[in-house]
mmCIF file of C-alpha atoms in Angstrom:
data_model
loop_
_atom_site.group_PDB
_atom_site.id
_atom_site.type_symbol
_atom_site.label_atom_id
_atom_site.label_comp_id
_atom_site.label_asym_id
_atom_site.label_seq_id
_atom_site.Cartn_x
_atom_site.Cartn_y
_atom_site.Cartn_z
ATOM 1 C CA UNK A 1 89.436 89.791 129.606
ATOM 2 C CA UNK A 2 90.480 92.794 127.534
ATOM 3 C CA UNK A 3 91.834 92.644 123.988
ATOM 4 C CA UNK A 4 93.591 95.747 122.674
ATOM 5 C CA UNK A 5 93.801 95.783 118.865
ATOM 6 C CA UNK A 6 96.282 98.223 117.305
ATOM 7 C CA UNK A 7 96.876 98.415 113.531
ATOM 8 C CA UNK A 8 100.446 99.471 112.710
ATOM 9 C CA UNK A 9 101.814 100.847 109.455
ATOM 10 C CA UNK A 10 105.244 102.492 109.561
ATOM 11 C CA UNK A 11 105.025 103.617 113.201
ATOM 12 C CA UNK A 12 108.488 102.578 114.431
ATOM 13 C CA UNK A 13 108.968 105.781 116.472
ATOM 14 C CA UNK A 14 105.670 105.358 118.343
ATOM 15 C CA UNK A 15 105.659 101.643 119.145
ATOM 16 C CA UNK A 16 107.881 101.586 122.239
ATOM 17 C CA UNK A 17 106.375 104.705 123.925
ATOM 18 C CA UNK A 18 102.890 103.381 123.168
ATOM 19 C CA UNK A 19 103.732 99.963 124.606
ATOM 20 C CA UNK A 20 105.141 101.478 127.816
ATOM 21 C CA UNK A 21 102.136 103.730 128.407
ATOM 22 C CA UNK A 22 99.648 101.036 127.438
ATOM 23 C CA UNK A 23 101.049 98.365 129.741
ATOM 24 C CA UNK A 24 101.205 100.850 132.621
ATOM 25 C CA UNK A 25 97.484 101.591 132.220
ATOM 26 C CA UNK A 26 96.458 97.960 131.747
ATOM 27 C CA UNK A 27 98.443 96.748 134.752
ATOM 28 C CA UNK A 28 96.612 99.268 136.947
ATOM 29 C CA UNK A 29 93.221 97.952 135.790
ATOM 30 C CA UNK A 30 93.989 94.547 137.322
ATOM 31 C CA UNK A 31 92.144 92.707 134.575
ATOM 32 C CA UNK A 32 93.516 89.957 132.341
ATOM 33 C CA UNK A 33 94.458 91.427 128.989
ATOM 34 C CA UNK A 34 96.151 90.842 125.662
ATOM 35 C CA UNK A 35 97.609 93.316 123.189
ATOM 36 C CA UNK A 36 97.370 92.543 119.491
ATOM 37 C CA UNK A 37 99.560 94.568 117.151
ATOM 38 C CA UNK A 38 98.570 94.116 113.500
ATOM 39 C CA UNK A 39 101.464 95.037 111.211
ATOM 40 C CA UNK A 40 99.914 96.147 107.923
ATOM 41 C CA UNK A 41 103.046 95.427 105.841
ATOM 42 C CA UNK A 42 105.205 98.183 107.300
ATOM 43 C CA UNK A 43 108.329 99.085 105.332
ATOM 44 C CA UNK A 44 110.266 100.512 108.285
ATOM 45 C CA UNK A 45 111.491 98.755 111.469
ATOM 46 C CA UNK A 46 107.994 98.423 112.973
ATOM 47 C CA UNK A 47 107.752 94.642 112.625
ATOM 48 C CA UNK A 48 111.298 94.150 113.927
ATOM 49 C CA UNK A 49 110.464 96.117 117.072
ATOM 50 C CA UNK A 50 107.222 94.218 117.559
ATOM 51 C CA UNK A 51 108.960 90.872 117.080
ATOM 52 C CA UNK A 52 111.424 91.789 119.823
ATOM 53 C CA UNK A 53 108.640 92.885 122.183
ATOM 54 C CA UNK A 54 106.771 89.604 121.757
ATOM 55 C CA UNK A 55 109.782 87.729 123.146
ATOM 56 C CA UNK A 56 109.631 89.756 126.372
ATOM 57 C CA UNK A 57 105.887 89.934 127.118
ATOM 58 C CA UNK A 58 103.415 87.049 127.092
ATOM 59 C CA UNK A 59 100.509 89.477 126.797
ATOM 60 C CA UNK A 60 101.548 90.415 123.268
ATOM 61 C CA UNK A 61 100.564 88.943 119.938
ATOM 62 C CA UNK A 62 101.790 90.290 116.595
ATOM 63 C CA UNK A 63 99.868 89.662 113.386
ATOM 64 C CA UNK A 64 101.758 90.433 110.180
ATOM 65 C CA UNK A 65 99.713 90.868 107.017
ATOM 66 C CA UNK A 66 101.149 89.732 103.677
ATOM 67 C CA UNK A 67 100.676 93.135 102.071
ATOM 68 C CA UNK A 68 99.219 96.539 102.876
ATOM 69 C CA UNK A 69 95.480 95.796 103.030
ATOM 70 C CA UNK A 70 94.456 98.995 104.828
ATOM 71 C CA UNK A 71 93.249 99.926 108.285
ATOM 72 C CA UNK A 72 89.855 98.231 108.068
ATOM 73 C CA UNK A 73 91.405 94.890 107.082
ATOM 74 C CA UNK A 74 94.030 95.212 109.818
ATOM 75 C CA UNK A 75 91.361 95.833 112.435
ATOM 76 C CA UNK A 76 89.305 92.931 111.117
ATOM 77 C CA UNK A 77 92.330 90.630 111.441
ATOM 78 C CA UNK A 78 92.835 91.791 115.022
ATOM 79 C CA UNK A 79 89.167 91.354 115.906
ATOM 80 C CA UNK A 80 89.253 87.820 114.495
ATOM 81 C CA UNK A 81 92.220 86.855 116.690
ATOM 82 C CA UNK A 82 91.023 88.652 119.826
ATOM 83 C CA UNK A 83 90.028 86.414 122.731
ATOM 84 C CA UNK A 84 88.730 89.057 125.131
ATOM 85 C CA UNK A 85 85.152 89.717 126.188
ATOM 86 C CA UNK A 86 85.820 93.412 125.575
ATOM 87 C CA UNK A 87 87.779 94.568 122.539
ATOM 88 C CA UNK A 88 89.390 98.017 122.364
ATOM 89 C CA UNK A 89 90.648 99.386 119.054
ATOM 90 C CA UNK A 90 93.086 102.273 118.879
ATOM 91 C CA UNK A 91 95.668 103.789 116.537
ATOM 92 C CA UNK A 92 99.386 103.206 116.916
ATOM 93 C CA UNK A 93 100.573 106.788 116.353
ATOM 94 C CA UNK A 94 100.072 108.013 119.956
ATOM 95 C CA UNK A 95 97.231 110.334 118.964
ATOM 96 C CA UNK A 96 95.050 108.119 121.153
ATOM 97 C CA UNK A 97 96.005 108.278 124.815
ATOM 98 C CA UNK A 98 96.026 104.878 126.547
ATOM 99 C CA UNK A 99 95.101 106.752 129.728
ATOM 100 C CA UNK A 100 91.574 107.177 128.297
ATOM 101 C CA UNK A 101 90.937 103.419 128.267
ATOM 102 C CA UNK A 102 89.400 103.359 131.792
ATOM 103 C CA UNK A 103 86.801 105.946 130.685
ATOM 104 C CA UNK A 104 85.762 103.728 127.761
ATOM 105 C CA UNK A 105 85.583 100.662 129.998
ATOM 106 C CA UNK A 106 83.438 102.555 132.498
ATOM 107 C CA UNK A 107 80.739 102.994 129.841
ATOM 108 C CA UNK A 108 80.926 99.310 128.908
ATOM 109 C CA UNK A 109 80.562 98.399 132.583
ATOM 110 C CA UNK A 110 77.448 100.593 132.706
ATOM 111 C CA UNK A 111 75.813 98.258 130.191
ATOM 112 C CA UNK A 112 76.598 99.834 126.825
ATOM 113 C CA UNK A 113 77.715 97.622 123.954
ATOM 114 C CA UNK A 114 80.008 100.201 122.336
ATOM 115 C CA UNK A 115 81.900 103.082 123.916
ATOM 116 C CA UNK A 116 82.979 105.397 121.112
ATOM 117 C CA UNK A 117 85.687 107.991 121.551
ATOM 118 C CA UNK A 118 84.873 111.636 120.824
ATOM 119 C CA UNK A 119 87.784 113.919 119.970
ATOM 120 C CA UNK A 120 86.149 116.926 121.604
ATOM 121 C CA UNK A 121 89.138 119.213 121.106
ATOM 122 C CA UNK A 122 90.793 118.194 117.842
ATOM 123 C CA UNK A 123 94.306 119.372 117.062
ATOM 124 C CA UNK A 124 94.071 118.768 113.299
ATOM 125 C CA UNK A 125 94.106 121.265 110.463
ATOM 126 C CA UNK A 126 90.735 123.035 110.263
ATOM 127 C CA UNK A 127 90.362 123.145 106.478
ATOM 128 C CA UNK A 128 91.849 119.761 105.597
ATOM 129 C CA UNK A 129 90.383 117.667 108.408
ATOM 130 C CA UNK A 130 88.176 119.430 110.988
ATOM 131 C CA UNK A 131 85.542 120.933 108.698
ATOM 132 C CA UNK A 132 85.258 117.943 106.297
ATOM 133 C CA UNK A 133 85.115 115.601 109.286
ATOM 134 C CA UNK A 134 82.365 117.620 110.954
ATOM 135 C CA UNK A 135 80.273 117.560 107.780
ATOM 136 C CA UNK A 136 80.837 113.825 107.298
ATOM 137 C CA UNK A 137 79.949 113.083 110.928
ATOM 138 C CA UNK A 138 76.719 115.084 110.639
ATOM 139 C CA UNK A 139 75.743 113.250 107.458
ATOM 140 C CA UNK A 140 76.578 109.886 109.021
ATOM 141 C CA UNK A 141 74.500 110.617 112.115
ATOM 142 C CA UNK A 142 71.522 111.561 109.946
ATOM 143 C CA UNK A 143 71.926 108.544 107.654
ATOM 144 C CA UNK A 144 72.378 105.961 110.406
ATOM 145 C CA UNK A 145 70.211 107.367 113.170
ATOM 146 C CA UNK A 146 73.109 106.896 115.616
ATOM 147 C CA UNK A 147 73.729 110.145 117.489
ATOM 148 C CA UNK A 148 77.529 110.335 117.483
ATOM 149 C CA UNK A 149 79.686 113.404 116.937
ATOM 150 C CA UNK A 150 82.829 111.500 115.947
ATOM 151 C CA UNK A 151 82.456 108.400 113.792
ATOM 152 C CA UNK A 152 85.973 108.722 112.404
ATOM 153 C CA UNK A 153 88.107 107.867 115.410
ATOM 154 C CA UNK A 154 89.337 104.291 115.725
ATOM 155 C CA UNK A 155 89.468 104.558 119.535
ATOM 156 C CA UNK A 156 86.438 102.543 120.635
ATOM 157 C CA UNK A 157 85.575 99.757 123.064
ATOM 158 C CA UNK A 158 83.249 96.938 122.017
ATOM 159 C CA UNK A 159 81.627 93.943 123.590
ATOM 160 C CA UNK A 160 83.008 90.989 121.663
ATOM 161 C CA UNK A 161 79.565 89.622 120.780
ATOM 162 C CA UNK A 162 78.738 92.868 118.959
ATOM 163 C CA UNK A 163 81.694 92.475 116.605
ATOM 164 C CA UNK A 164 80.581 88.951 115.674
ATOM 165 C CA UNK A 165 77.519 90.424 113.955
ATOM 166 C CA UNK A 166 79.531 92.953 111.914
ATOM 167 C CA UNK A 167 81.501 92.118 108.773
ATOM 168 C CA UNK A 168 83.994 94.767 107.664
ATOM 169 C CA UNK A 169 84.789 95.606 104.067
ATOM 170 C CA UNK A 170 86.331 98.553 102.263
ATOM 171 C CA UNK A 171 86.865 101.328 104.823
ATOM 172 C CA UNK A 172 83.812 100.699 106.981
ATOM 173 C CA UNK A 173 85.624 100.325 110.315
ATOM 174 C CA UNK A 174 84.688 103.871 111.306
ATOM 175 C CA UNK A 175 81.013 102.970 110.890
ATOM 176 C CA UNK A 176 80.930 99.927 113.174
ATOM 177 C CA UNK A 177 78.522 101.691 115.619
ATOM 178 C CA UNK A 178 76.110 102.322 112.738
ATOM 179 C CA UNK A 179 76.384 98.744 111.473
ATOM 180 C CA UNK A 180 75.984 97.347 114.992
ATOM 181 C CA UNK A 181 72.905 99.509 115.539
ATOM 182 C CA UNK A 182 71.180 97.274 112.953
ATOM 183 C CA UNK A 183 71.269 94.562 115.635
ATOM 184 C CA UNK A 184 70.263 96.913 118.454
ATOM 185 C CA UNK A 185 73.671 97.697 119.953
ATOM 186 C CA UNK A 186 73.634 100.412 122.616
ATOM 187 C CA UNK A 187 76.238 103.090 121.922
ATOM 188 C CA UNK A 188 77.709 105.739 124.229
ATOM 189 C CA UNK A 189 80.142 108.516 123.395
ATOM 190 C CA UNK A 190 83.134 109.281 125.619
ATOM 191 C CA UNK A 191 85.319 112.422 125.331
ATOM 192 C CA UNK A 192 88.954 111.496 124.671
ATOM 193 C CA UNK A 193 92.165 113.418 124.264
ATOM 194 C CA UNK A 194 93.546 114.123 120.812
ATOM 195 C CA UNK A 195 97.271 114.837 120.695
ATOM 196 C CA UNK A 196 99.509 115.654 117.713
ATOM 197 C CA UNK A 197 101.478 112.842 116.122
ATOM 198 C CA UNK A 198 104.776 112.293 117.903
ATOM 199 C CA UNK A 199 106.529 111.357 114.649
ATOM 200 C CA UNK A 200 105.869 110.397 111.046
ATOM 201 C CA UNK A 201 103.190 111.566 108.651
ATOM 202 C CA UNK A 202 99.455 111.053 108.783
ATOM 203 C CA UNK A 203 98.020 108.459 106.418
ATOM 204 C CA UNK A 204 94.816 110.491 106.233
ATOM 205 C CA UNK A 205 94.222 113.017 103.470
ATOM 206 C CA UNK A 206 91.415 115.121 102.068
ATOM 207 C CA UNK A 207 90.856 112.472 99.386
ATOM 208 C CA UNK A 208 89.658 109.956 101.978
ATOM 209 C CA UNK A 209 86.995 112.419 103.110
ATOM 210 C CA UNK A 210 85.325 112.195 99.702
ATOM 211 C CA UNK A 211 85.416 108.391 99.845
ATOM 212 C CA UNK A 212 83.621 108.597 103.184
ATOM 213 C CA UNK A 213 80.644 110.138 101.397
ATOM 214 C CA UNK A 214 80.287 106.991 99.295
ATOM 215 C CA UNK A 215 80.543 104.900 102.454
ATOM 216 C CA UNK A 216 77.700 106.944 103.954
ATOM 217 C CA UNK A 217 75.472 106.041 101.012
ATOM 218 C CA UNK A 218 76.435 102.384 101.445
ATOM 219 C CA UNK A 219 75.618 102.460 105.161
ATOM 220 C CA UNK A 220 72.295 104.186 104.527
ATOM 221 C CA UNK A 221 71.291 101.455 102.086
ATOM 222 C CA UNK A 222 72.493 98.626 104.328
ATOM 223 C CA UNK A 223 70.705 99.926 107.413
ATOM 224 C CA UNK A 224 67.387 100.683 105.719
ATOM 225 C CA UNK A 225 67.083 98.241 102.826
ATOM 226 C CA UNK A 226 69.472 95.370 103.534
ATOM 227 C CA UNK A 227 66.670 92.903 104.332
ATOM 228 C CA UNK A 228 64.194 94.418 101.837
ATOM 229 C CA UNK A 229 66.045 95.583 98.714
ATOM 230 C CA UNK A 230 62.842 95.401 96.651
ATOM 231 C CA UNK A 231 61.475 98.349 98.636
ATOM 232 C CA UNK A 232 64.332 100.488 97.321
ATOM 233 C CA UNK A 233 64.679 99.255 93.759
ATOM 234 C CA UNK A 234 60.954 98.598 93.420
ATOM 235 C CA UNK A 235 60.083 102.216 94.215
ATOM 236 C CA UNK A 236 62.455 103.458 91.531
ATOM 237 C CA UNK A 237 61.205 100.786 89.136
ATOM 238 C CA UNK A 238 57.571 101.729 89.758
ATOM 239 C CA UNK A 239 58.298 105.399 89.082
ATOM 240 C CA UNK A 240 60.213 104.588 85.893
ATOM 241 C CA UNK A 241 57.638 102.112 84.629
ATOM 242 C CA UNK A 242 54.746 104.475 85.332
ATOM 243 C CA UNK A 243 56.455 107.442 83.693
ATOM 244 C CA UNK A 244 57.656 105.473 80.660
ATOM 245 C CA UNK A 245 54.458 103.513 80.237
ATOM 246 C CA UNK A 246 52.296 106.634 80.536
ATOM 247 C CA UNK A 247 54.419 108.478 77.993
ATOM 248 C CA UNK A 248 54.280 105.647 75.466
ATOM 249 C CA UNK A 249 50.512 105.238 75.921
ATOM 250 C CA UNK A 250 50.031 108.932 75.248
ATOM 251 C CA UNK A 251 52.153 108.699 72.101
ATOM 252 C CA UNK A 252 50.279 105.593 70.989
ATOM 253 C CA UNK A 253 46.978 107.469 71.394
ATOM 254 C CA UNK A 254 48.253 110.327 69.250
ATOM 255 C CA UNK A 255 49.457 107.897 66.603
ATOM 256 C CA UNK A 256 46.309 105.750 66.430
ATOM 257 C CA UNK A 257 43.547 108.227 67.234
ATOM 258 C CA UNK A 258 44.960 111.415 65.730
ATOM 259 C CA UNK A 259 47.154 109.945 63.028
ATOM 260 C CA UNK A 260 50.194 112.042 63.895
ATOM 261 C CA UNK A 261 53.724 111.130 62.994
ATOM 262 C CA UNK A 262 55.101 110.723 66.523
ATOM 263 C CA UNK A 263 58.624 109.951 65.304
ATOM 264 C CA UNK A 264 58.859 113.377 63.680
ATOM 265 C CA UNK A 265 56.834 115.377 66.199
ATOM 266 C CA UNK A 266 57.747 113.608 69.445
ATOM 267 C CA UNK A 267 60.943 111.699 68.680
ATOM 268 C CA UNK A 268 62.879 112.759 71.819
ATOM 269 C CA UNK A 269 59.823 112.172 74.019
ATOM 270 C CA UNK A 270 59.372 108.667 72.592
ATOM 271 C CA UNK A 271 63.028 107.836 73.290
ATOM 272 C CA UNK A 272 62.738 109.224 76.836
ATOM 273 C CA UNK A 273 59.588 107.208 77.480
ATOM 274 C CA UNK A 274 61.183 104.025 76.181
ATOM 275 C CA UNK A 275 64.286 104.538 78.332
ATOM 276 C CA UNK A 276 62.163 105.245 81.410
ATOM 277 C CA UNK A 277 60.134 102.065 80.843
ATOM 278 C CA UNK A 278 63.245 99.932 80.338
ATOM 279 C CA UNK A 279 64.927 101.492 83.378
ATOM 280 C CA UNK A 280 61.868 100.724 85.478
ATOM 281 C CA UNK A 281 61.874 97.093 84.386
ATOM 282 C CA UNK A 282 65.617 96.874 85.144
ATOM 283 C CA UNK A 283 65.071 98.291 88.631
ATOM 284 C CA UNK A 284 62.361 95.716 89.289
ATOM 285 C CA UNK A 285 64.714 92.970 88.100
ATOM 286 C CA UNK A 286 67.509 94.301 90.315
ATOM 287 C CA UNK A 287 65.155 94.312 93.290
ATOM 288 C CA UNK A 288 64.152 90.692 92.676
ATOM 289 C CA UNK A 289 67.798 89.633 92.348
ATOM 290 C CA UNK A 290 68.575 91.524 95.555
ATOM 291 C CA UNK A 291 65.754 89.715 97.379
ATOM 292 C CA UNK A 292 67.123 86.337 96.258
ATOM 293 C CA UNK A 293 70.687 87.268 97.256
ATOM 294 C CA UNK A 294 69.519 88.491 100.660
ATOM 295 C CA UNK A 295 67.762 85.194 101.323
ATOM 296 C CA UNK A 296 70.795 83.257 100.133
ATOM 297 C CA UNK A 297 73.025 85.327 102.445
ATOM 298 C CA UNK A 298 70.987 84.626 105.559
ATOM 299 C CA UNK A 299 69.869 81.068 104.867
ATOM 300 C CA UNK A 300 73.184 79.684 103.587
ATOM 301 C CA UNK A 301 75.006 80.888 106.725
ATOM 302 C CA UNK A 302 72.126 80.196 109.096
ATOM 303 C CA UNK A 303 72.193 83.878 110.054
ATOM 304 C CA UNK A 304 69.254 85.668 111.603
ATOM 305 C CA UNK A 305 67.802 89.075 110.820
ATOM 306 C CA UNK A 306 67.610 89.746 114.562
ATOM 307 C CA UNK A 307 69.889 89.559 117.589
ATOM 308 C CA UNK A 308 68.823 88.357 121.054
ATOM 309 C CA UNK A 309 70.287 90.229 124.031
ATOM 310 C CA UNK A 310 69.063 87.767 126.690
ATOM 311 C CA UNK A 311 66.278 85.269 127.443
ATOM 312 C CA UNK A 312 64.577 85.143 130.817
ATOM 313 C CA UNK A 313 62.397 82.305 132.095
ATOM 314 C CA UNK A 314 60.649 81.743 135.371
ATOM 315 C CA UNK A 315 62.779 79.667 137.726
ATOM 316 C CA UNK A 316 61.134 76.401 138.745
ATOM 317 C CA UNK A 317 60.871 75.554 142.384
ATOM 318 C CA UNK A 318 62.173 72.405 144.031
ATOM 319 C CA UNK A 319 59.518 69.728 144.462
ATOM 320 C CA UNK A 320 60.203 66.470 146.363
ATOM 321 C CA UNK A 321 63.957 67.032 146.224
ATOM 322 C CA UNK A 322 63.951 67.198 142.407
ATOM 323 C CA UNK A 323 64.195 70.385 140.375
#
């Protein structure tokens, strides 16, 4: 079964054309499907149109959020309600062509866990979106180790079990392949069409590009140090403690052995050494707290730090009519 999750925010002019094209493609696939529209507190007629569509098509489900939580939250709500074995996420502004869905499904059928769309020929503004996006994608690929050229597009197909291992916060929906790679998900990239918006204004601006950089740092930490935070904070703490401790020992030697007035002669150095030592101790403390929180996270929810793809055992033969 397929579940199509589409976040909607003020897309009243795109909903009906998208629904017509989407149902035409899904009917041709001859697979059971459901379409989940997530209305992220639209202020236009989007919810009214969706409410009318639900009355005419049993494949539809409309989820209306209480306020505008953002695209990541809308997708998370759709993923939570989805019943399909394969979940496809796409935007509701017609910049994602429903006709590309079979290409994504083909990669899933080949055995991949995630089929990620790649806007090979983007139609966006070069300065405001293309160049910043290319830089962000390069940084994300280096930070995560997942070789994708387009992390930013929402248009992706997932095996449902992959999404169960990924919790979304902030604006991390674009980094689901990187987060899923922590559990060994296999990711393929599929070229998709990228068409201009049929109507309305884009909700994406240059400001979001800068926020992506902070998300990249978050992903880098989660992928490398999530289960061993002490390795990150401990390294910084060791450097700070060594530098601060060494500085203060040197100053103590000058004070005791040489009788110098270190406050007058080395006042700034003494302050720097003290700050470095205290910072090192704080980093060690942060690492220990992180280790305790990590254990609480996994053990309280009975989560595992690994994910099993399958288990094979030797089949037993039939002996005396009993297996």
